[in-house]
Amino acid sequence: VQLQASGGGLEEPGGSLRLSCAVSGRTSETYAMGWFRQAPGKEREFVAAITWSGRSTYYADSVKGRFTISRDDADTTLYLQMNDLKPDDTGVYYCARRKVHRGSDYNDPATFAYWGQGTLVTVSS
C-alpha cells in the first residue's frame, strides 16, 4: 500500500486548506485511516481518524470543530479539511492507514502500518 499526501502550503491565520491522501496498491478490504502531524522539535501527534466504514470520526481536542476528516466511497482518497487555521497548526502532516481491524486507539501512531511522505502546512501572517 502506498500513500501520497498533498495539499499543504502557506496560509494566514483564520484561513483554510484541504489536504488529500491518495491510496494505491491496496487490497479489497478497507481499513481505518488517520492524519498525524509533527511540528519542528516536537513529537508526531494525532490529528484525526476515520473508521473503515467512514461512519465514525475522531479528533484531537486541539482541532475539534475546525478540522474535518473524510474518505471517498471507493477508498482511494482520504481528506482533511482544515478551517480557522492557527499558527500552532504548523507542521508536516502525515496520512496513515491500518492493515488490521482493532480498537479505537487511533491516537497511537504505532497502530498504523502504512504512512505517506508528509505535506508541510505553514500558518503564518
CSV table of N, CA and C in Angstrom, one decimal:
chain,number,residue,atom,x,y,z
A,1,VAL,N,0.9,-1.2,0.0
A,1,VAL,CA,0.0,0.0,0.0
A,1,VAL,C,0.9,1.2,0.0
A,2,GLN,N,0.6,2.2,-0.9
A,2,GLN,CA,1.3,3.4,-0.9
A,2,GLN,C,0.3,4.6,-0.7
A,3,LEU,N,0.8,5.5,0.1
A,3,LEU,CA,0.0,6.7,0.4
A,3,LEU,C,0.8,8.0,0.0
A,4,GLN,N,0.1,8.9,-0.7
A,4,GLN,CA,0.7,10.1,-1.2
A,4,GLN,C,-0.1,11.3,-0.7
A,5,ALA,N,0.5,12.1,0.2
A,5,ALA,CA,-0.2,13.2,0.8
A,5,ALA,C,0.1,14.5,-0.1
A,6,SER,N,-0.9,15.4,-0.2
A,6,SER,CA,-0.7,16.6,-0.9
A,6,SER,C,-1.6,17.7,-0.3
A,7,GLY,N,-1.4,18.9,-0.8
A,7,GLY,CA,-2.3,20.0,-0.4
A,7,GLY,C,-1.8,21.0,0.6
A,8,GLY,N,-0.6,20.7,1.1
A,8,GLY,CA,-0.1,21.6,2.1
A,8,GLY,C,0.4,23.0,1.5
A,9,GLY,N,0.7,23.9,2.3
A,9,GLY,CA,1.2,25.2,1.8
A,9,GLY,C,1.2,26.2,2.9
A,10,LEU,N,1.4,27.5,2.5
A,10,LEU,CA,1.4,28.6,3.4
A,10,LEU,C,0.0,29.3,3.4
A,11,GLU,N,-0.5,29.4,4.6
A,11,GLU,CA,-1.8,30.1,4.8
A,11,GLU,C,-1.8,31.0,6.0
A,12,GLU,N,-2.6,32.1,5.9
A,12,GLU,CA,-2.6,33.0,7.0
A,12,GLU,C,-3.5,32.5,8.1
A,13,PRO,N,-3.3,32.9,9.4
A,13,PRO,CA,-4.3,32.5,10.4
A,13,PRO,C,-5.7,32.8,10.1
A,14,GLY,N,-6.6,31.9,10.4
A,14,GLY,CA,-8.0,32.1,10.0
A,14,GLY,C,-8.3,31.5,8.7
A,15,GLY,N,-7.3,31.1,7.9
A,15,GLY,CA,-7.6,30.6,6.5
A,15,GLY,C,-7.9,29.1,6.6
A,16,SER,N,-8.0,28.6,5.4
A,16,SER,CA,-8.4,27.1,5.2
A,16,SER,C,-7.4,26.5,4.2
A,17,LEU,N,-7.3,25.2,4.4
A,17,LEU,CA,-6.6,24.3,3.5
A,17,LEU,C,-7.2,22.9,3.5
A,18,ARG,N,-7.1,22.2,2.4
A,18,ARG,CA,-7.7,20.9,2.3
A,18,ARG,C,-6.5,19.9,1.9
A,19,LEU,N,-6.2,19.0,2.7
A,19,LEU,CA,-5.2,18.0,2.4
A,19,LEU,C,-5.9,16.8,1.8
A,20,SER,N,-5.1,16.1,0.9
A,20,SER,CA,-5.6,14.9,0.3
A,20,SER,C,-4.5,13.8,0.5
A,21,CYS,N,-5.0,12.6,0.5
A,21,CYS,CA,-4.0,11.4,0.6
A,21,CYS,C,-4.5,10.4,-0.4
A,22,ALA,N,-3.8,10.2,-1.4
A,22,ALA,CA,-4.1,9.2,-2.4
A,22,ALA,C,-3.6,7.8,-2.0
A,23,VAL,N,-4.5,6.8,-2.1
A,23,VAL,CA,-4.2,5.4,-1.7
A,23,VAL,C,-4.1,4.6,-2.9
A,24,SER,N,-3.0,3.8,-3.0
A,24,SER,CA,-2.8,2.9,-4.1
A,24,SER,C,-2.2,1.6,-3.6
A,25,GLY,N,-2.4,0.6,-4.4
A,25,GLY,CA,-1.8,-0.7,-4.1
A,25,GLY,C,-2.6,-1.4,-2.9
A,26,ARG,N,-3.8,-1.0,-2.6
A,26,ARG,CA,-4.5,-1.5,-1.5
A,26,ARG,C,-5.2,-2.8,-1.9
A,27,THR,N,-5.6,-3.6,-0.9
A,27,THR,CA,-6.4,-4.8,-1.1
A,27,THR,C,-7.8,-4.4,-1.2
A,28,SER,N,-8.7,-5.3,-1.4
A,28,SER,CA,-10.1,-5.0,-1.5
A,28,SER,C,-10.7,-4.6,-0.2
A,29,GLU,N,-10.1,-5.0,1.0
A,29,GLU,CA,-10.6,-4.7,2.3
A,29,GLU,C,-10.3,-3.2,2.7
A,30,THR,N,-11.2,-2.6,3.4
A,30,THR,CA,-11.0,-1.2,3.8
A,30,THR,C,-10.6,-1.1,5.3
A,31,TYR,N,-9.7,-0.3,5.6
A,31,TYR,CA,-9.2,-0.1,7.0
A,31,TYR,C,-9.3,1.3,7.5
A,32,ALA,N,-9.2,1.5,8.7
A,32,ALA,CA,-9.2,2.8,9.3
A,32,ALA,C,-8.0,3.6,8.8
A,33,MET,N,-8.2,4.9,8.7
A,33,MET,CA,-7.1,5.8,8.3
A,33,MET,C,-7.1,7.0,9.2
A,34,GLY,N,-5.9,7.7,9.2
A,34,GLY,CA,-5.8,8.9,10.1
A,34,GLY,C,-4.8,9.9,9.6
A,35,TRP,N,-4.8,11.1,10.2
A,35,TRP,CA,-3.9,12.1,10.0
A,35,TRP,C,-3.1,12.4,11.3
A,36,PHE,N,-1.8,12.5,11.1
A,36,PHE,CA,-0.9,12.9,12.2
A,36,PHE,C,-0.1,14.1,11.8
A,37,ARG,N,0.5,14.9,12.7
A,37,ARG,CA,1.3,16.0,12.3
A,37,ARG,C,2.5,16.1,13.3
A,38,GLN,N,3.6,16.7,12.7
A,38,GLN,CA,4.8,16.9,13.5
A,38,GLN,C,5.3,18.3,13.3
A,39,ALA,N,5.3,19.0,14.4
A,39,ALA,CA,5.9,20.4,14.4
A,39,ALA,C,7.4,20.3,14.6
A,40,PRO,N,8.1,21.3,14.2
A,40,PRO,CA,9.5,21.4,14.4
A,40,PRO,C,9.9,21.2,15.9
A,41,GLY,N,10.8,20.2,16.2
A,41,GLY,CA,11.2,20.0,17.5
A,41,GLY,C,10.3,19.2,18.4
A,42,LYS,N,9.1,18.8,17.8
A,42,LYS,CA,8.1,18.1,18.7
A,42,LYS,C,7.9,16.7,18.1
A,43,GLU,N,7.3,15.9,18.9
A,43,GLU,CA,6.9,14.5,18.5
A,43,GLU,C,5.7,14.5,17.6
A,44,ARG,N,5.6,13.5,16.8
A,44,ARG,CA,4.4,13.3,16.0
A,44,ARG,C,3.1,13.2,16.9
A,45,GLU,N,2.1,13.9,16.5
A,45,GLU,CA,0.9,13.8,17.3
A,45,GLU,C,-0.4,13.5,16.4
A,46,PHE,N,-1.3,12.9,17.1
A,46,PHE,CA,-2.6,12.6,16.4
A,46,PHE,C,-3.4,13.8,16.1
A,47,VAL,N,-4.0,13.8,14.9
A,47,VAL,CA,-4.9,14.9,14.5
A,47,VAL,C,-6.3,14.4,14.3
A,48,ALA,N,-6.5,13.4,13.5
A,48,ALA,CA,-7.9,12.9,13.3
A,48,ALA,C,-7.8,11.5,12.7
A,49,ALA,N,-8.9,10.7,12.8
A,49,ALA,CA,-9.0,9.4,12.3
A,49,ALA,C,-10.4,9.1,11.9
A,50,ILE,N,-10.6,8.2,10.9
A,50,ILE,CA,-11.9,7.8,10.4
A,50,ILE,C,-11.9,6.2,10.3
A,51,THR,N,-13.0,5.6,10.7
A,51,THR,CA,-13.1,4.2,10.7
A,51,THR,C,-13.2,3.6,9.3
A,52,TRP,N,-13.0,2.3,9.2
A,52,TRP,CA,-13.0,1.7,7.8
A,52,TRP,C,-14.3,2.0,7.1
A,53,SER,N,-15.4,2.1,7.8
A,53,SER,CA,-16.7,2.3,7.2
A,53,SER,C,-17.0,3.8,6.9
A,54,GLY,N,-16.2,4.7,7.5
A,54,GLY,CA,-16.4,6.1,7.4
A,54,GLY,C,-17.5,6.6,8.3
A,55,ARG,N,-18.1,5.8,9.0
A,55,ARG,CA,-19.3,6.2,9.9
A,55,ARG,C,-18.9,6.9,11.1
A,56,SER,N,-17.6,6.7,11.6
A,56,SER,CA,-17.2,7.3,12.8
A,56,SER,C,-15.9,8.1,12.6
A,57,THR,N,-15.8,9.2,13.3
A,57,THR,CA,-14.5,10.0,13.2
A,57,THR,C,-14.1,10.4,14.6
A,58,TYR,N,-12.8,10.7,14.7
A,58,TYR,CA,-12.2,11.0,16.0
A,58,TYR,C,-11.2,12.2,15.7
A,59,TYR,N,-11.2,13.1,16.7
A,59,TYR,CA,-10.3,14.3,16.6
A,59,TYR,C,-9.6,14.6,17.8
A,60,ALA,N,-8.4,15.2,17.7
A,60,ALA,CA,-7.7,15.7,18.8
A,60,ALA,C,-8.4,16.9,19.3
A,61,ASP,N,-8.4,17.2,20.6
A,61,ASP,CA,-9.1,18.3,21.2
A,61,ASP,C,-8.7,19.6,20.5
A,62,SER,N,-7.5,19.7,20.1
A,62,SER,CA,-6.9,21.0,19.6
A,62,SER,C,-7.5,21.3,18.2
A,63,VAL,N,-8.1,20.4,17.5
A,63,VAL,CA,-8.6,20.6,16.2
A,63,VAL,C,-10.1,20.4,16.1
A,64,LYS,N,-10.7,19.9,17.1
A,64,LYS,CA,-12.1,19.6,17.1
A,64,LYS,C,-12.9,20.9,16.8
A,65,GLY,N,-13.9,20.8,15.9
A,65,GLY,CA,-14.7,21.9,15.5
A,65,GLY,C,-14.1,22.7,14.3
A,66,ARG,N,-12.8,22.5,14.0
A,66,ARG,CA,-12.2,23.2,13.0
A,66,ARG,C,-11.8,22.3,11.8
A,67,PHE,N,-11.4,21.1,12.1
A,67,PHE,CA,-10.9,20.2,11.1
A,67,PHE,C,-12.0,19.1,10.8
A,68,THR,N,-12.1,18.6,9.6
A,68,THR,CA,-13.0,17.5,9.2
A,68,THR,C,-12.3,16.5,8.4
A,69,ILE,N,-12.3,15.2,8.9
A,69,ILE,CA,-11.7,14.1,8.1
A,69,ILE,C,-12.8,13.4,7.4
A,70,SER,N,-12.5,13.0,6.1
A,70,SER,CA,-13.4,12.2,5.3
A,70,SER,C,-12.7,11.3,4.4
A,71,ARG,N,-13.4,10.4,3.8
A,71,ARG,CA,-12.8,9.5,2.8
A,71,ARG,C,-13.8,9.2,1.7
A,72,ASP,N,-13.4,8.9,0.5
A,72,ASP,CA,-14.3,8.7,-0.6
A,72,ASP,C,-14.8,7.2,-0.5
A,73,ASP,N,-15.9,7.0,-1.1
A,73,ASP,CA,-16.6,5.7,-1.1
A,73,ASP,C,-15.7,4.6,-1.7
A,74,ALA,N,-14.9,5.0,-2.7
A,74,ALA,CA,-14.0,4.0,-3.4
A,74,ALA,C,-12.8,3.6,-2.6
A,75,ASP,N,-12.6,4.3,-1.4
A,75,ASP,CA,-11.4,4.1,-0.6
A,75,ASP,C,-10.1,4.3,-1.3
A,76,THR,N,-10.1,5.4,-2.2
A,76,THR,CA,-8.9,5.8,-2.9
A,76,THR,C,-8.3,7.1,-2.4
A,77,THR,N,-9.1,7.8,-1.7
A,77,THR,CA,-8.6,9.1,-1.2
A,77,THR,C,-9.1,9.5,0.2
A,78,LEU,N,-8.2,10.0,1.0
A,78,LEU,CA,-8.5,10.5,2.4
A,78,LEU,C,-8.3,12.0,2.3
A,79,TYR,N,-9.2,12.7,3.0
A,79,TYR,CA,-9.2,14.1,3.1
A,79,TYR,C,-9.1,14.7,4.5
A,80,LEU,N,-8.5,15.9,4.6
A,80,LEU,CA,-8.6,16.6,5.8
A,80,LEU,C,-8.9,18.1,5.5
A,81,GLN,N,-10.1,18.5,5.8
A,81,GLN,CA,-10.5,19.9,5.6
A,81,GLN,C,-10.1,20.7,6.9
A,82,MET,N,-9.3,21.7,6.7
A,82,MET,CA,-8.8,22.5,7.9
A,82,MET,C,-9.2,23.9,7.7
A,83,ASN,N,-10.1,24.3,8.7
A,83,ASN,CA,-10.6,25.7,8.7
A,83,ASN,C,-10.1,26.4,9.9
A,84,ASP,N,-10.2,27.7,9.9
A,84,ASP,CA,-9.8,28.6,11.0
A,84,ASP,C,-8.4,28.2,11.5
A,85,LEU,N,-7.5,28.1,10.6
A,85,LEU,CA,-6.1,27.7,10.9
A,85,LEU,C,-5.4,28.6,11.9
A,86,LYS,N,-4.6,28.0,12.8
A,86,LYS,CA,-3.9,28.8,13.8
A,86,LYS,C,-2.4,28.5,13.6
A,87,PRO,N,-1.5,29.4,14.1
A,87,PRO,CA,-0.1,29.2,13.9
A,87,PRO,C,0.4,27.8,14.5
A,88,ASP,N,-0.3,27.4,15.6
A,88,ASP,CA,0.0,26.1,16.2
A,88,ASP,C,-0.3,24.9,15.3
A,89,ASP,N,-1.0,25.1,14.3
A,89,ASP,CA,-1.3,24.0,13.3
A,89,ASP,C,-0.1,23.8,12.4
A,90,THR,N,0.9,24.6,12.4
A,90,THR,CA,2.0,24.5,11.6
A,90,THR,C,2.7,23.1,11.8
A,91,GLY,N,3.1,22.4,10.7
A,91,GLY,CA,3.8,21.2,10.9
A,91,GLY,C,3.7,20.4,9.6
A,92,VAL,N,4.4,19.2,9.6
A,92,VAL,CA,4.3,18.3,8.5
A,92,VAL,C,3.2,17.3,8.8
A,93,TYR,N,2.2,17.2,7.9
A,93,TYR,CA,1.0,16.4,8.1
A,93,TYR,C,1.2,15.1,7.3
A,94,TYR,N,1.0,14.0,8.1
A,94,TYR,CA,1.1,12.7,7.5
A,94,TYR,C,-0.2,11.9,7.5
A,95,CYS,N,-0.5,11.2,6.4
A,95,CYS,CA,-1.6,10.3,6.4
A,95,CYS,C,-1.1,8.9,6.7
A,96,ALA,N,-2.0,8.1,7.3
A,96,ALA,CA,-1.6,6.8,7.7
A,96,ALA,C,-2.8,5.8,7.6
A,97,ARG,N,-2.5,4.6,7.4
A,97,ARG,CA,-3.5,3.5,7.2
A,97,ARG,C,-3.2,2.3,8.0
A,98,ARG,N,-4.2,1.7,8.6
A,98,ARG,CA,-4.0,0.5,9.4
A,98,ARG,C,-4.1,-0.7,8.4
A,99,LYS,N,-3.6,-1.9,8.8
A,99,LYS,CA,-3.7,-3.1,7.9
A,99,LYS,C,-4.5,-4.2,8.7
A,100,VAL,N,-4.9,-3.9,9.9
A,100,VAL,CA,-5.8,-4.8,10.6
A,100,VAL,C,-6.9,-4.0,11.3
A,101,HIS,N,-8.0,-4.7,11.6
A,101,HIS,CA,-9.0,-4.1,12.4
A,101,HIS,C,-8.7,-4.2,13.9
A,102,ARG,N,-8.8,-3.1,14.6
A,102,ARG,CA,-8.5,-3.2,16.0
A,102,ARG,C,-9.3,-2.1,16.7
A,103,GLY,N,-9.0,-1.9,18.0
A,103,GLY,CA,-9.8,-0.9,18.8
A,103,GLY,C,-9.6,0.5,18.4
A,104,SER,N,-10.3,1.4,19.2
A,104,SER,CA,-10.3,2.8,18.8
A,104,SER,C,-9.1,3.6,19.4
A,105,ASP,N,-8.0,3.0,19.5
A,105,ASP,CA,-6.8,3.7,20.0
A,105,ASP,C,-6.1,4.4,18.8
A,106,TYR,N,-6.9,5.3,18.2
A,106,TYR,CA,-6.4,5.9,16.9
A,106,TYR,C,-5.3,6.9,17.2
A,107,ASN,N,-5.2,7.4,18.4
A,107,ASN,CA,-4.2,8.4,18.7
A,107,ASN,C,-2.8,7.8,18.8
A,108,ASP,N,-2.6,6.5,18.7
A,108,ASP,CA,-1.3,5.9,18.8
A,108,ASP,C,-0.8,5.6,17.4
A,109,PRO,N,0.2,6.3,17.0
A,109,PRO,CA,0.8,6.1,15.6
A,109,PRO,C,1.3,4.7,15.4
A,110,ALA,N,1.7,4.0,16.5
A,110,ALA,CA,2.2,2.6,16.3
A,110,ALA,C,1.1,1.7,15.8
A,111,THR,N,-0.1,2.0,15.9
A,111,THR,CA,-1.2,1.1,15.4
A,111,THR,C,-1.5,1.3,13.9
A,112,PHE,N,-0.7,2.2,13.2
A,112,PHE,CA,-0.9,2.4,11.8
A,112,PHE,C,0.3,1.8,11.1
A,113,ALA,N,0.1,1.0,10.0
A,113,ALA,CA,1.2,0.3,9.4
A,113,ALA,C,1.8,1.0,8.2
A,114,TYR,N,0.9,1.8,7.5
A,114,TYR,CA,1.4,2.5,6.3
A,114,TYR,C,1.3,4.0,6.5
A,115,TRP,N,2.4,4.7,5.9
A,115,TRP,CA,2.5,6.1,6.1
A,115,TRP,C,2.8,6.8,4.8
A,116,GLY,N,2.2,8.0,4.6
A,116,GLY,CA,2.6,8.8,3.4
A,116,GLY,C,3.9,9.6,3.8
A,117,GLN,N,4.3,10.4,2.8
A,117,GLN,CA,5.6,11.1,2.9
A,117,GLN,C,5.5,12.4,3.7
A,118,GLY,N,4.3,12.9,3.9
A,118,GLY,CA,4.0,14.1,4.6
A,118,GLY,C,3.9,15.3,3.7
A,119,THR,N,3.1,16.3,4.1
A,119,THR,CA,3.0,17.5,3.4
A,119,THR,C,3.0,18.7,4.4
A,120,LEU,N,3.8,19.7,4.1
A,120,LEU,CA,4.1,20.8,5.0
A,120,LEU,C,3.0,21.8,5.0
A,121,VAL,N,2.5,22.1,6.2
A,121,VAL,CA,1.5,23.2,6.4
A,121,VAL,C,2.1,24.3,7.2
A,122,THR,N,2.1,25.5,6.8
A,122,THR,CA,2.7,26.6,7.5
A,122,THR,C,1.6,27.7,7.7
A,123,VAL,N,1.3,28.0,8.9
A,123,VAL,CA,0.3,29.0,9.2
A,123,VAL,C,1.0,30.2,9.8
A,124,SER,N,1.0,31.3,9.0
A,124,SER,CA,1.7,32.5,9.5
A,124,SER,C,1.2,33.7,8.7
A,125,SER,N,1.3,34.9,9.4
A,125,SER,CA,0.9,36.1,8.7
A,125,SER,C,2.1,36.8,8.2
